[in-house]
Amino acid sequence: MTIRNPLRDHGQRYRPRIACLKKVEKVLLEMQDLKTGVKSQPQRLVITTIPHAITGEDIISWLADRFQVDTQEARSFGSMLVALGYIYPLQDHKRLVIKPDASLYRFQTPYFWPTQQWPVEDTDYAIYLAKRNIRKKGILELHEQEHYNRLHKWMNHKWDFIVMQAKEQYRAAKERKKPDRVVFDCQERAYWVVHRPPPGTVSAMDYGLDRLIDPNADEMIFTQQSIMRPRVKSSVSIGALVKYCATYNSHDPFLSKCLPSNPWLTDDVTYWTLNMPYVEMPTKMRVERWTFSFAELLSDPRGRNDFRLFLKKEFSGENLAFWESCEDLKWGEAATMSEKAEHIYKTFLARGAPRWINIDGKTMEITVKGLKHPHRYVLDAAQTHIYMLMKKDSYGRYQKSPVFKETVKKAICPEEHHFTDAQLEQNAKKRRPSLSPIILRQMEQEQRAKMAATVDITQVMSKLSKQRKEAPPPPCPPPCPPPKK
Amino acid sequence: LQAPKYMRSPLIPEMATQEVQLNETLTHLKTESETLKSKLEDERAKLHDVELHQVAEKVEGLGQFVMKTRRTLKGHGNKVLCMDWCKDKRRIVSSSQVTHFMLLKTFMLLEHAVTMPCTWVMACAYAPSGCAVACGGLDNKCSVYPLSLDKNENLAAKKKSVAMHTNYLSACSFTNSDMQILTSSGDGTCALWDVESGQLLQSFHGHAADVLCLDLAPSETGNTFVSGGCDKKANVWDMRSGQCIQSFETHESDINSVRYYPSGDAFASGSDDATCRLYDLRADREVAIYSKESIIFGVSSVDFSLSGRLLFGGYNDYTINVWDVLKGTRVSILFGHENRVSTLRVSPDGTAFCTGSWDHTLRIWA
């Protein structure tokens, strides 16, 4: 349990949530270099001369050149520098952005740089506002006036101190030379625009919630285990990552065309309609994905149904059924877990079970033992065994089977859409919401109920053989099912 | 959730000599820890025979991309903190800084808005069935809301409180069904919960600070998930045992986002140190860093395109950078948001990705 300890965290309170500040400061130093930095010159502004002013367009071109990026990116970067308060605008001082023209900016003095060491105090803000009030009454903007009133209220107990400080600072400022005073005023004003932004400004100082660190953790046991961990050569694992990209390249809508078209681009939902979970005729692309891996086949409901059909014809449907029951156990409700485990045992594992699965003796032993105290992962060993069986055996034969070949033959390959601008506009007007998932789920449940009603052929055959005296044996199918897998 | 004692008890010396002893023990422990860490790096390096970009040299380069905002969704009126796609590829749930989450339908008509009794709803997730959503944040809880066809129904009335942490909820995700939820929290732990009963099924201890993000491994690769935290670590966990089975500590700052590569053999992370990194789980090492000198603001959120070739990153400087995962180069930068991009997810069929931002809007890009 992490305890918020404000005392211990004081230095941490302004932790590297704004971790970029150090990097930004490096860039700032480069920008201010006399030889290689942004070129600056004194600029006349009203009646005073401001030294070291830089133009927005110069900042942007320097950044674009330094980081080898285009103008738009350089401008975005420059605006962040202004938002953070490292550079401030001389005109239009409340808008913290870089304008790509001759608008003037100056580098903020490090004294006013954003810092993580201490928070920006309301006391200082109160002093600043009071000082401005002293200088010229009624100069505060509306939002500043509101802040002032609020601070005056809850800092009332130290208001004398605040006014005293304000007067002192005002007096000290008067003793400075005019240009210095003007510059300092600009800097100070810029600082407060950053840290107490006017309403509607996006503040870069807003970093969200505070986070906590507790660095005293014991990691040694874990590290020792890590050292012993089996690893694979980089060339092998990286090779696999690269291969995956290549395999799926033509299926990635960002890299290859979506057929007939990407609904987000054309507002035509045919792509989604053709790829509904339980569609009768899948697309060629979808069927191709089933051949990439067994996991792909199983994770696509339409693919799994196809595979189920194939297994039924091979009389090894119980494998898939068992695997699905195990998934249901693992991810299902905790309350019904024991019940489910019991049911699975009776249906698939017990001697003479109606859908007995063939697993090796050792695995069966472990599983049965585990079932005495069932938990969510009690069938893991058996499930893995059956999964590998299907993957290494059934999956391969499925791809060569008539069921699959039939599906491939029927698979659709839609023509690419070529919409004119007028048609696209029409499409946009015809946008409609899709069926709610709640309704889709109801439909799915009905479908599943229908399928469950289709009886497993082995059960039919065993029933018929018991009723020998009733009817002659059927002409085509053999009286006994072939040996189970 | 009570963290194990050995991890959290502060060492309080009663006498000066005890203090000296403790300091020595701590130093000794630290040195031992450092030695072990470098030993681990040595072991990892032994099998490192090639770099990713070397293998990627033979791969064809990517063309130019035209990715634009296709939809802009306004309606939150406050900072968008999190979003998730529904499996139907068209619906979205999103949550914000002030009190509510919203459900948005196909082509973005608002379907439902729910008020929650807390600010900063930092985490939200769609259930696999599409019939419920989960969310939470500063209330330290994760609650599940069953959805309804009736637009006027008050969803908050039927909500179920599932997870209870001792600090803020940073992320949540349903597992393979609507019945279980995985959560991560500012209290330094992750946990697996049964939705129906609210029972804690498993807890995961190992992070030394706030855990900020998590992602579940794709189905075939087993029962694992990865989490990232303020301790700069990305940990891979075994859901069965609650053990941390792999850990990576190469980032220089908080890890805000982790996402598995579509094959499940690797994952990407995004951090406040302005980099995204790729970690290969079988080789047990970091294999790529996605960074640029001109990118100095933190990454809040990352996700892969369907093939894993592209990595999209949402950044705190309001931009989105698109990376070529194999070659390590940046292929595109996208502008549009007017404040931090706080969340980014690719749609389930890879046809688009959605970003949420502190500028109060969500955008769909394709």
mmCIF file of N, CA and C in Angstrom, chain A residues 62-151:
data_model
loop_
_atom_site.group_PDB
_atom_site.id
_atom_site.type_symbol
_atom_site.label_atom_id
_atom_site.label_comp_id
_atom_site.label_asym_id
_atom_site.label_seq_id
_atom_site.Cartn_x
_atom_site.Cartn_y
_atom_site.Cartn_z
ATOM 1 N N TRP A 62 14.907 28.041 -37.581
ATOM 2 C CA TRP A 62 16.017 27.458 -36.823
ATOM 3 C C TRP A 62 15.673 26.059 -36.358
ATOM 4 N N LEU A 63 14.465 25.886 -35.809
ATOM 5 C CA LEU A 63 14.055 24.567 -35.312
ATOM 6 C C LEU A 63 13.960 23.560 -36.460
ATOM 7 N N ALA A 64 13.400 24.016 -37.577
ATOM 8 C CA ALA A 64 13.246 23.110 -38.724
ATOM 9 C C ALA A 64 14.615 22.640 -39.191
ATOM 10 N N ASP A 65 15.585 23.550 -39.177
ATOM 11 C CA ASP A 65 16.916 23.200 -39.621
ATOM 12 C C ASP A 65 17.620 22.302 -38.596
ATOM 13 N N ARG A 66 17.525 22.658 -37.350
ATOM 14 C CA ARG A 66 18.230 21.924 -36.290
ATOM 15 C C ARG A 66 17.746 20.477 -36.177
ATOM 16 N N PHE A 67 16.437 20.273 -36.266
ATOM 17 C CA PHE A 67 15.908 18.925 -36.085
ATOM 18 C C PHE A 67 15.564 18.236 -37.386
ATOM 19 N N GLN A 68 15.836 18.930 -38.497
ATOM 20 C CA GLN A 68 15.565 18.331 -39.802
ATOM 21 C C GLN A 68 14.115 17.893 -39.913
ATOM 22 N N VAL A 69 13.230 18.833 -39.637
ATOM 23 C CA VAL A 69 11.804 18.540 -39.762
ATOM 24 C C VAL A 69 11.151 19.631 -40.595
ATOM 25 N N ASP A 70 9.881 19.403 -40.966
ATOM 26 C CA ASP A 70 9.235 20.420 -41.794
ATOM 27 C C ASP A 70 8.682 21.557 -40.926
ATOM 28 N N THR A 71 8.234 22.617 -41.625
ATOM 29 C CA THR A 71 7.803 23.837 -40.933
ATOM 30 C C THR A 71 6.674 23.591 -39.953
ATOM 31 N N GLN A 72 5.740 22.725 -40.345
ATOM 32 C CA GLN A 72 4.586 22.506 -39.481
ATOM 33 C C GLN A 72 5.020 21.915 -38.142
ATOM 34 N N GLU A 73 5.926 20.935 -38.218
ATOM 35 C CA GLU A 73 6.397 20.302 -37.000
ATOM 36 C C GLU A 73 7.221 21.272 -36.167
ATOM 37 N N ALA A 74 8.041 22.078 -36.855
ATOM 38 C CA ALA A 74 8.863 23.051 -36.142
ATOM 39 C C ALA A 74 7.969 24.062 -35.429
ATOM 40 N N ARG A 75 6.899 24.431 -36.099
ATOM 41 C CA ARG A 75 5.981 25.403 -35.504
ATOM 42 C C ARG A 75 5.304 24.828 -34.271
ATOM 43 N N SER A 76 4.905 23.550 -34.376
ATOM 44 C CA SER A 76 4.274 22.870 -33.245
ATOM 45 C C SER A 76 5.227 22.802 -32.066
ATOM 46 N N PHE A 77 6.477 22.483 -32.353
ATOM 47 C CA PHE A 77 7.504 22.396 -31.311
ATOM 48 C C PHE A 77 7.714 23.757 -30.679
ATOM 49 N N GLY A 78 7.838 24.778 -31.533
ATOM 50 C CA GLY A 78 8.048 26.140 -31.038
ATOM 51 C C GLY A 78 6.908 26.579 -30.133
ATOM 52 N N SER A 79 5.701 26.234 -30.507
ATOM 53 C CA SER A 79 4.549 26.621 -29.681
ATOM 54 C C SER A 79 4.601 25.974 -28.317
ATOM 55 N N MET A 80 5.132 24.758 -28.262
ATOM 56 C CA MET A 80 5.280 24.108 -26.954
ATOM 57 C C MET A 80 6.277 24.863 -26.093
ATOM 58 N N LEU A 81 7.335 25.399 -26.716
ATOM 59 C CA LEU A 81 8.325 26.167 -25.955
ATOM 60 C C LEU A 81 7.684 27.405 -25.340
ATOM 61 N N VAL A 82 6.790 28.008 -26.112
ATOM 62 C CA VAL A 82 6.099 29.194 -25.603
ATOM 63 C C VAL A 82 5.104 28.793 -24.522
ATOM 64 N N ALA A 83 4.404 27.693 -24.765
ATOM 65 C CA ALA A 83 3.411 27.230 -23.782
ATOM 66 C C ALA A 83 4.057 26.920 -22.439
ATOM 67 N N LEU A 84 5.297 26.427 -22.482
ATOM 68 C CA LEU A 84 5.994 26.094 -21.246
ATOM 69 C C LEU A 84 6.607 27.319 -20.595
ATOM 70 N N GLY A 85 6.723 28.394 -21.350
ATOM 71 C CA GLY A 85 7.235 29.620 -20.765
ATOM 72 C C GLY A 85 8.706 29.869 -20.985
ATOM 73 N N TYR A 86 9.337 29.152 -21.891
ATOM 74 C CA TYR A 86 10.757 29.376 -22.149
ATOM 75 C C TYR A 86 10.980 30.523 -23.124
ATOM 76 N N ILE A 87 9.976 30.778 -23.942
ATOM 77 C CA ILE A 87 10.020 31.900 -24.881
ATOM 78 C C ILE A 87 8.701 32.621 -24.689
ATOM 79 N N TYR A 88 8.718 33.965 -24.723
ATOM 80 C CA TYR A 88 7.436 34.635 -24.569
ATOM 81 C C TYR A 88 7.214 35.658 -25.677
ATOM 82 N N PRO A 89 5.954 35.851 -26.045
ATOM 83 C CA PRO A 89 5.651 36.811 -27.116
ATOM 84 C C PRO A 89 5.630 38.233 -26.553
ATOM 85 N N LEU A 90 6.123 39.168 -27.380
ATOM 86 C CA LEU A 90 6.115 40.567 -26.940
ATOM 87 C C LEU A 90 4.793 41.232 -27.284
ATOM 88 N N GLN A 91 4.221 40.799 -28.402
ATOM 89 C CA GLN A 91 2.899 41.321 -28.749
ATOM 90 C C GLN A 91 1.906 40.196 -28.514
ATOM 91 N N ASP A 92 0.661 40.540 -28.280
ATOM 92 C CA ASP A 92 -0.370 39.514 -28.090
ATOM 93 C C ASP A 92 0.086 38.519 -27.024
ATOM 94 N N HIS A 93 0.458 39.044 -25.886
ATOM 95 C CA HIS A 93 1.189 38.249 -24.901
ATOM 96 C C HIS A 93 0.362 37.144 -24.251
ATOM 97 N N LYS A 94 -0.941 37.183 -24.443
ATOM 98 C CA LYS A 94 -1.730 36.133 -23.793
ATOM 99 C C LYS A 94 -1.878 34.887 -24.636
ATOM 100 N N ARG A 95 -1.481 34.974 -25.912
ATOM 101 C CA ARG A 95 -1.602 33.791 -26.754
ATOM 102 C C ARG A 95 -0.263 33.097 -26.822
ATOM 103 N N LEU A 96 -0.180 31.937 -26.189
ATOM 104 C CA LEU A 96 1.108 31.251 -26.068
ATOM 105 C C LEU A 96 1.367 30.331 -27.251
ATOM 106 N N VAL A 97 1.545 30.939 -28.410
ATOM 107 C CA VAL A 97 1.866 30.160 -29.613
ATOM 108 C C VAL A 97 2.945 30.897 -30.404
ATOM 109 N N ILE A 98 3.557 30.182 -31.336
ATOM 110 C CA ILE A 98 4.532 30.808 -32.235
ATOM 111 C C ILE A 98 3.811 31.168 -33.523
ATOM 112 N N LYS A 99 3.929 32.419 -33.912
ATOM 113 C CA LYS A 99 3.330 32.818 -35.185
ATOM 114 C C LYS A 99 4.411 32.821 -36.251
ATOM 115 N N PRO A 100 4.096 32.227 -37.399
ATOM 116 C CA PRO A 100 5.129 32.080 -38.442
ATOM 117 C C PRO A 100 5.350 33.361 -39.233
ATOM 118 N N ASP A 101 5.550 34.482 -38.527
ATOM 119 C CA ASP A 101 5.768 35.745 -39.241
ATOM 120 C C ASP A 101 6.747 36.584 -38.431
ATOM 121 N N ALA A 102 6.708 37.887 -38.635
ATOM 122 C CA ALA A 102 7.696 38.750 -37.976
ATOM 123 C C ALA A 102 7.316 39.115 -36.540
ATOM 124 N N SER A 103 6.340 38.411 -35.978
ATOM 125 C CA SER A 103 5.982 38.668 -34.574
ATOM 126 C C SER A 103 7.189 38.466 -33.684
ATOM 127 N N LEU A 104 7.280 39.271 -32.634
ATOM 128 C CA LEU A 104 8.483 39.256 -31.813
ATOM 129 C C LEU A 104 8.352 38.399 -30.562
ATOM 130 N N TYR A 105 9.467 37.759 -30.210
ATOM 131 C CA TYR A 105 9.544 36.933 -29.008
ATOM 132 C C TYR A 105 10.866 37.210 -28.309
ATOM 133 N N ARG A 106 10.943 36.825 -27.041
ATOM 134 C CA ARG A 106 12.213 36.881 -26.343
ATOM 135 C C ARG A 106 12.385 35.610 -25.538
ATOM 136 N N PHE A 107 13.643 35.303 -25.234
ATOM 137 C CA PHE A 107 13.905 34.164 -24.353
ATOM 138 C C PHE A 107 13.605 34.588 -22.924
ATOM 139 N N GLN A 108 12.933 33.743 -22.215
ATOM 140 C CA GLN A 108 12.639 34.025 -20.816
ATOM 141 C C GLN A 108 13.907 33.836 -19.992
ATOM 142 N N THR A 109 14.059 34.659 -18.982
ATOM 143 C CA THR A 109 15.222 34.523 -18.124
ATOM 144 C C THR A 109 15.099 33.259 -17.272
ATOM 145 N N PRO A 110 16.210 32.533 -17.060
ATOM 146 C CA PRO A 110 16.158 31.283 -16.307
ATOM 147 C C PRO A 110 15.484 31.421 -14.947
ATOM 148 N N TYR A 111 15.545 32.600 -14.376
ATOM 149 C CA TYR A 111 14.884 32.803 -13.089
ATOM 150 C C TYR A 111 13.402 32.446 -13.166
ATOM 151 N N PHE A 112 12.819 32.684 -14.347
ATOM 152 C CA PHE A 112 11.391 32.438 -14.519
ATOM 153 C C PHE A 112 11.080 31.150 -15.269
ATOM 154 N N TRP A 113 12.092 30.312 -15.456
ATOM 155 C CA TRP A 113 11.821 29.038 -16.132
ATOM 156 C C TRP A 113 10.946 28.153 -15.267
ATOM 157 N N PRO A 114 10.126 27.294 -15.894
ATOM 158 C CA PRO A 114 9.331 26.378 -15.092
ATOM 159 C C PRO A 114 10.268 25.420 -14.353
ATOM 160 N N THR A 115 9.924 25.155 -13.118
ATOM 161 C CA THR A 115 10.826 24.329 -12.357
ATOM 162 C C THR A 115 10.046 23.228 -11.679
ATOM 163 N N GLN A 116 10.738 22.166 -11.374
ATOM 164 C CA GLN A 116 10.089 21.082 -10.660
ATOM 165 C C GLN A 116 10.414 21.115 -9.186
ATOM 166 N N GLN A 117 11.250 22.057 -8.791
ATOM 167 C CA GLN A 117 11.709 22.020 -7.400
ATOM 168 C C GLN A 117 10.653 22.477 -6.425
ATOM 169 N N TRP A 118 9.914 23.502 -6.822
ATOM 170 C CA TRP A 118 8.898 23.978 -5.882
ATOM 171 C C TRP A 118 7.678 24.437 -6.669
ATOM 172 N N PRO A 119 6.527 24.323 -6.077
ATOM 173 C CA PRO A 119 5.318 24.739 -6.788
ATOM 174 C C PRO A 119 5.242 26.259 -6.879
ATOM 175 N N VAL A 120 4.463 26.717 -7.850
ATOM 176 C CA VAL A 120 4.285 28.157 -8.012
ATOM 177 C C VAL A 120 3.262 28.624 -6.981
ATOM 178 N N GLU A 121 3.728 29.422 -6.041
ATOM 179 C CA GLU A 121 2.916 29.766 -4.881
ATOM 180 C C GLU A 121 1.868 30.826 -5.155
ATOM 181 N N ASP A 122 0.735 30.651 -4.532
ATOM 182 C CA ASP A 122 -0.319 31.670 -4.621
ATOM 183 C C ASP A 122 0.102 32.969 -3.970
ATOM 184 N N THR A 123 0.941 32.854 -2.940
ATOM 185 C CA THR A 123 1.424 34.066 -2.266
ATOM 186 C C THR A 123 2.140 34.969 -3.263
ATOM 187 N N ASP A 124 3.008 34.344 -4.084
ATOM 188 C CA ASP A 124 3.747 35.143 -5.073
ATOM 189 C C ASP A 124 2.793 35.784 -6.074
ATOM 190 N N TYR A 125 1.778 35.041 -6.437
ATOM 191 C CA TYR A 125 0.812 35.573 -7.395
ATOM 192 C C TYR A 125 0.052 36.742 -6.791
ATOM 193 N N ALA A 126 -0.292 36.598 -5.523
ATOM 194 C CA ALA A 126 -1.003 37.683 -4.839
ATOM 195 C C ALA A 126 -0.145 38.933 -4.798
ATOM 196 N N ILE A 127 1.137 38.754 -4.503
ATOM 197 C CA ILE A 127 2.058 39.887 -4.460
ATOM 198 C C ILE A 127 2.123 40.569 -5.824
ATOM 199 N N TYR A 128 2.207 39.751 -6.860
ATOM 200 C CA TYR A 128 2.301 40.285 -8.226
ATOM 201 C C TYR A 128 1.066 41.107 -8.574
ATOM 202 N N LEU A 129 -0.105 40.555 -8.251
ATOM 203 C CA LEU A 129 -1.336 41.264 -8.590
ATOM 204 C C LEU A 129 -1.460 42.553 -7.776
ATOM 205 N N ALA A 130 -1.058 42.444 -6.519
ATOM 206 C CA ALA A 130 -1.133 43.630 -5.657
ATOM 207 C C ALA A 130 -0.210 44.719 -6.196
ATOM 208 N N LYS A 131 0.966 44.295 -6.633
ATOM 209 C CA LYS A 131 1.952 45.236 -7.169
ATOM 210 C C LYS A 131 1.388 45.958 -8.379
ATOM 211 N N ARG A 132 0.750 45.225 -9.240
ATOM 212 C CA ARG A 132 0.198 45.846 -10.438
ATOM 213 C C ARG A 132 -0.924 46.791 -10.073
ATOM 214 N N ASN A 133 -1.656 46.428 -9.072
ATOM 215 C CA ASN A 133 -2.745 47.272 -8.602
ATOM 216 C C ASN A 133 -2.223 48.590 -8.056
ATOM 217 N N ILE A 134 -1.099 48.495 -7.348
ATOM 218 C CA ILE A 134 -0.487 49.697 -6.776
ATOM 219 C C ILE A 134 -0.056 50.616 -7.900
ATOM 220 N N ARG A 135 0.563 50.003 -8.895
ATOM 221 C CA ARG A 135 1.114 50.804 -9.986
ATOM 222 C C ARG A 135 0.011 51.561 -10.702
ATOM 223 N N LYS A 136 -1.034 50.851 -10.989
ATOM 224 C CA LYS A 136 -2.127 51.526 -11.700
ATOM 225 C C LYS A 136 -3.435 50.814 -11.383
ATOM 226 N N LYS A 137 -4.292 51.474 -10.670
ATOM 227 C CA LYS A 137 -5.556 50.841 -10.290
ATOM 228 C C LYS A 137 -6.393 50.546 -11.527
ATOM 229 N N GLY A 138 -7.086 49.417 -11.481
ATOM 230 C CA GLY A 138 -7.989 49.063 -12.572
ATOM 231 C C GLY A 138 -7.292 48.443 -13.756
ATOM 232 N N ILE A 139 -6.015 48.109 -13.570
ATOM 233 C CA ILE A 139 -5.282 47.566 -14.706
ATOM 234 C C ILE A 139 -5.479 46.063 -14.824
ATOM 235 N N LEU A 140 -5.965 45.448 -13.749
ATOM 236 C CA LEU A 140 -6.107 43.992 -13.766
ATOM 237 C C LEU A 140 -7.226 43.582 -14.717
ATOM 238 N N GLU A 141 -6.983 42.489 -15.437
ATOM 239 C CA GLU A 141 -8.008 41.938 -16.313
ATOM 240 C C GLU A 141 -9.067 41.251 -15.465
ATOM 241 N N LEU A 142 -10.155 40.887 -16.138
ATOM 242 C CA LEU A 142 -11.276 40.306 -15.409
ATOM 243 C C LEU A 142 -10.874 39.072 -14.612
ATOM 244 N N HIS A 143 -10.197 38.134 -15.276
ATOM 245 C CA HIS A 143 -9.855 36.886 -14.571
ATOM 246 C C HIS A 143 -8.843 37.170 -13.464
ATOM 247 N N GLU A 144 -7.962 38.157 -13.713
ATOM 248 C CA GLU A 144 -6.985 38.512 -12.673
ATOM 249 C C GLU A 144 -7.695 39.139 -11.486
ATOM 250 N N GLN A 145 -8.696 39.968 -11.798
ATOM 251 C CA GLN A 145 -9.464 40.594 -10.742
ATOM 252 C C GLN A 145 -10.136 39.534 -9.886
ATOM 253 N N GLU A 146 -10.684 38.501 -10.552
ATOM 254 C CA GLU A 146 -11.346 37.422 -9.820
ATOM 255 C C GLU A 146 -10.364 36.696 -8.931
ATOM 256 N N HIS A 147 -9.157 36.395 -9.481
ATOM 257 C CA HIS A 147 -8.124 35.747 -8.676
ATOM 258 C C HIS A 147 -7.778 36.611 -7.465
ATOM 259 N N TYR A 148 -7.597 37.891 -7.747
ATOM 260 C CA TYR A 148 -7.214 38.838 -6.697
ATOM 261 C C TYR A 148 -8.227 38.822 -5.566
ATOM 262 N N ASN A 149 -9.499 38.895 -5.924
ATOM 263 C CA ASN A 149 -10.540 38.898 -4.903
ATOM 264 C C ASN A 149 -10.529 37.608 -4.092
ATOM 265 N N ARG A 150 -10.347 36.517 -4.797
ATOM 266 C CA ARG A 150 -10.347 35.213 -4.130
ATOM 267 C C ARG A 150 -9.174 35.110 -3.170
ATOM 268 N N LEU A 151 -7.976 35.523 -3.658
ATOM 269 C CA LEU A 151 -6.793 35.429 -2.820
ATOM 270 C C LEU A 151 -6.913 36.356 -1.620
#
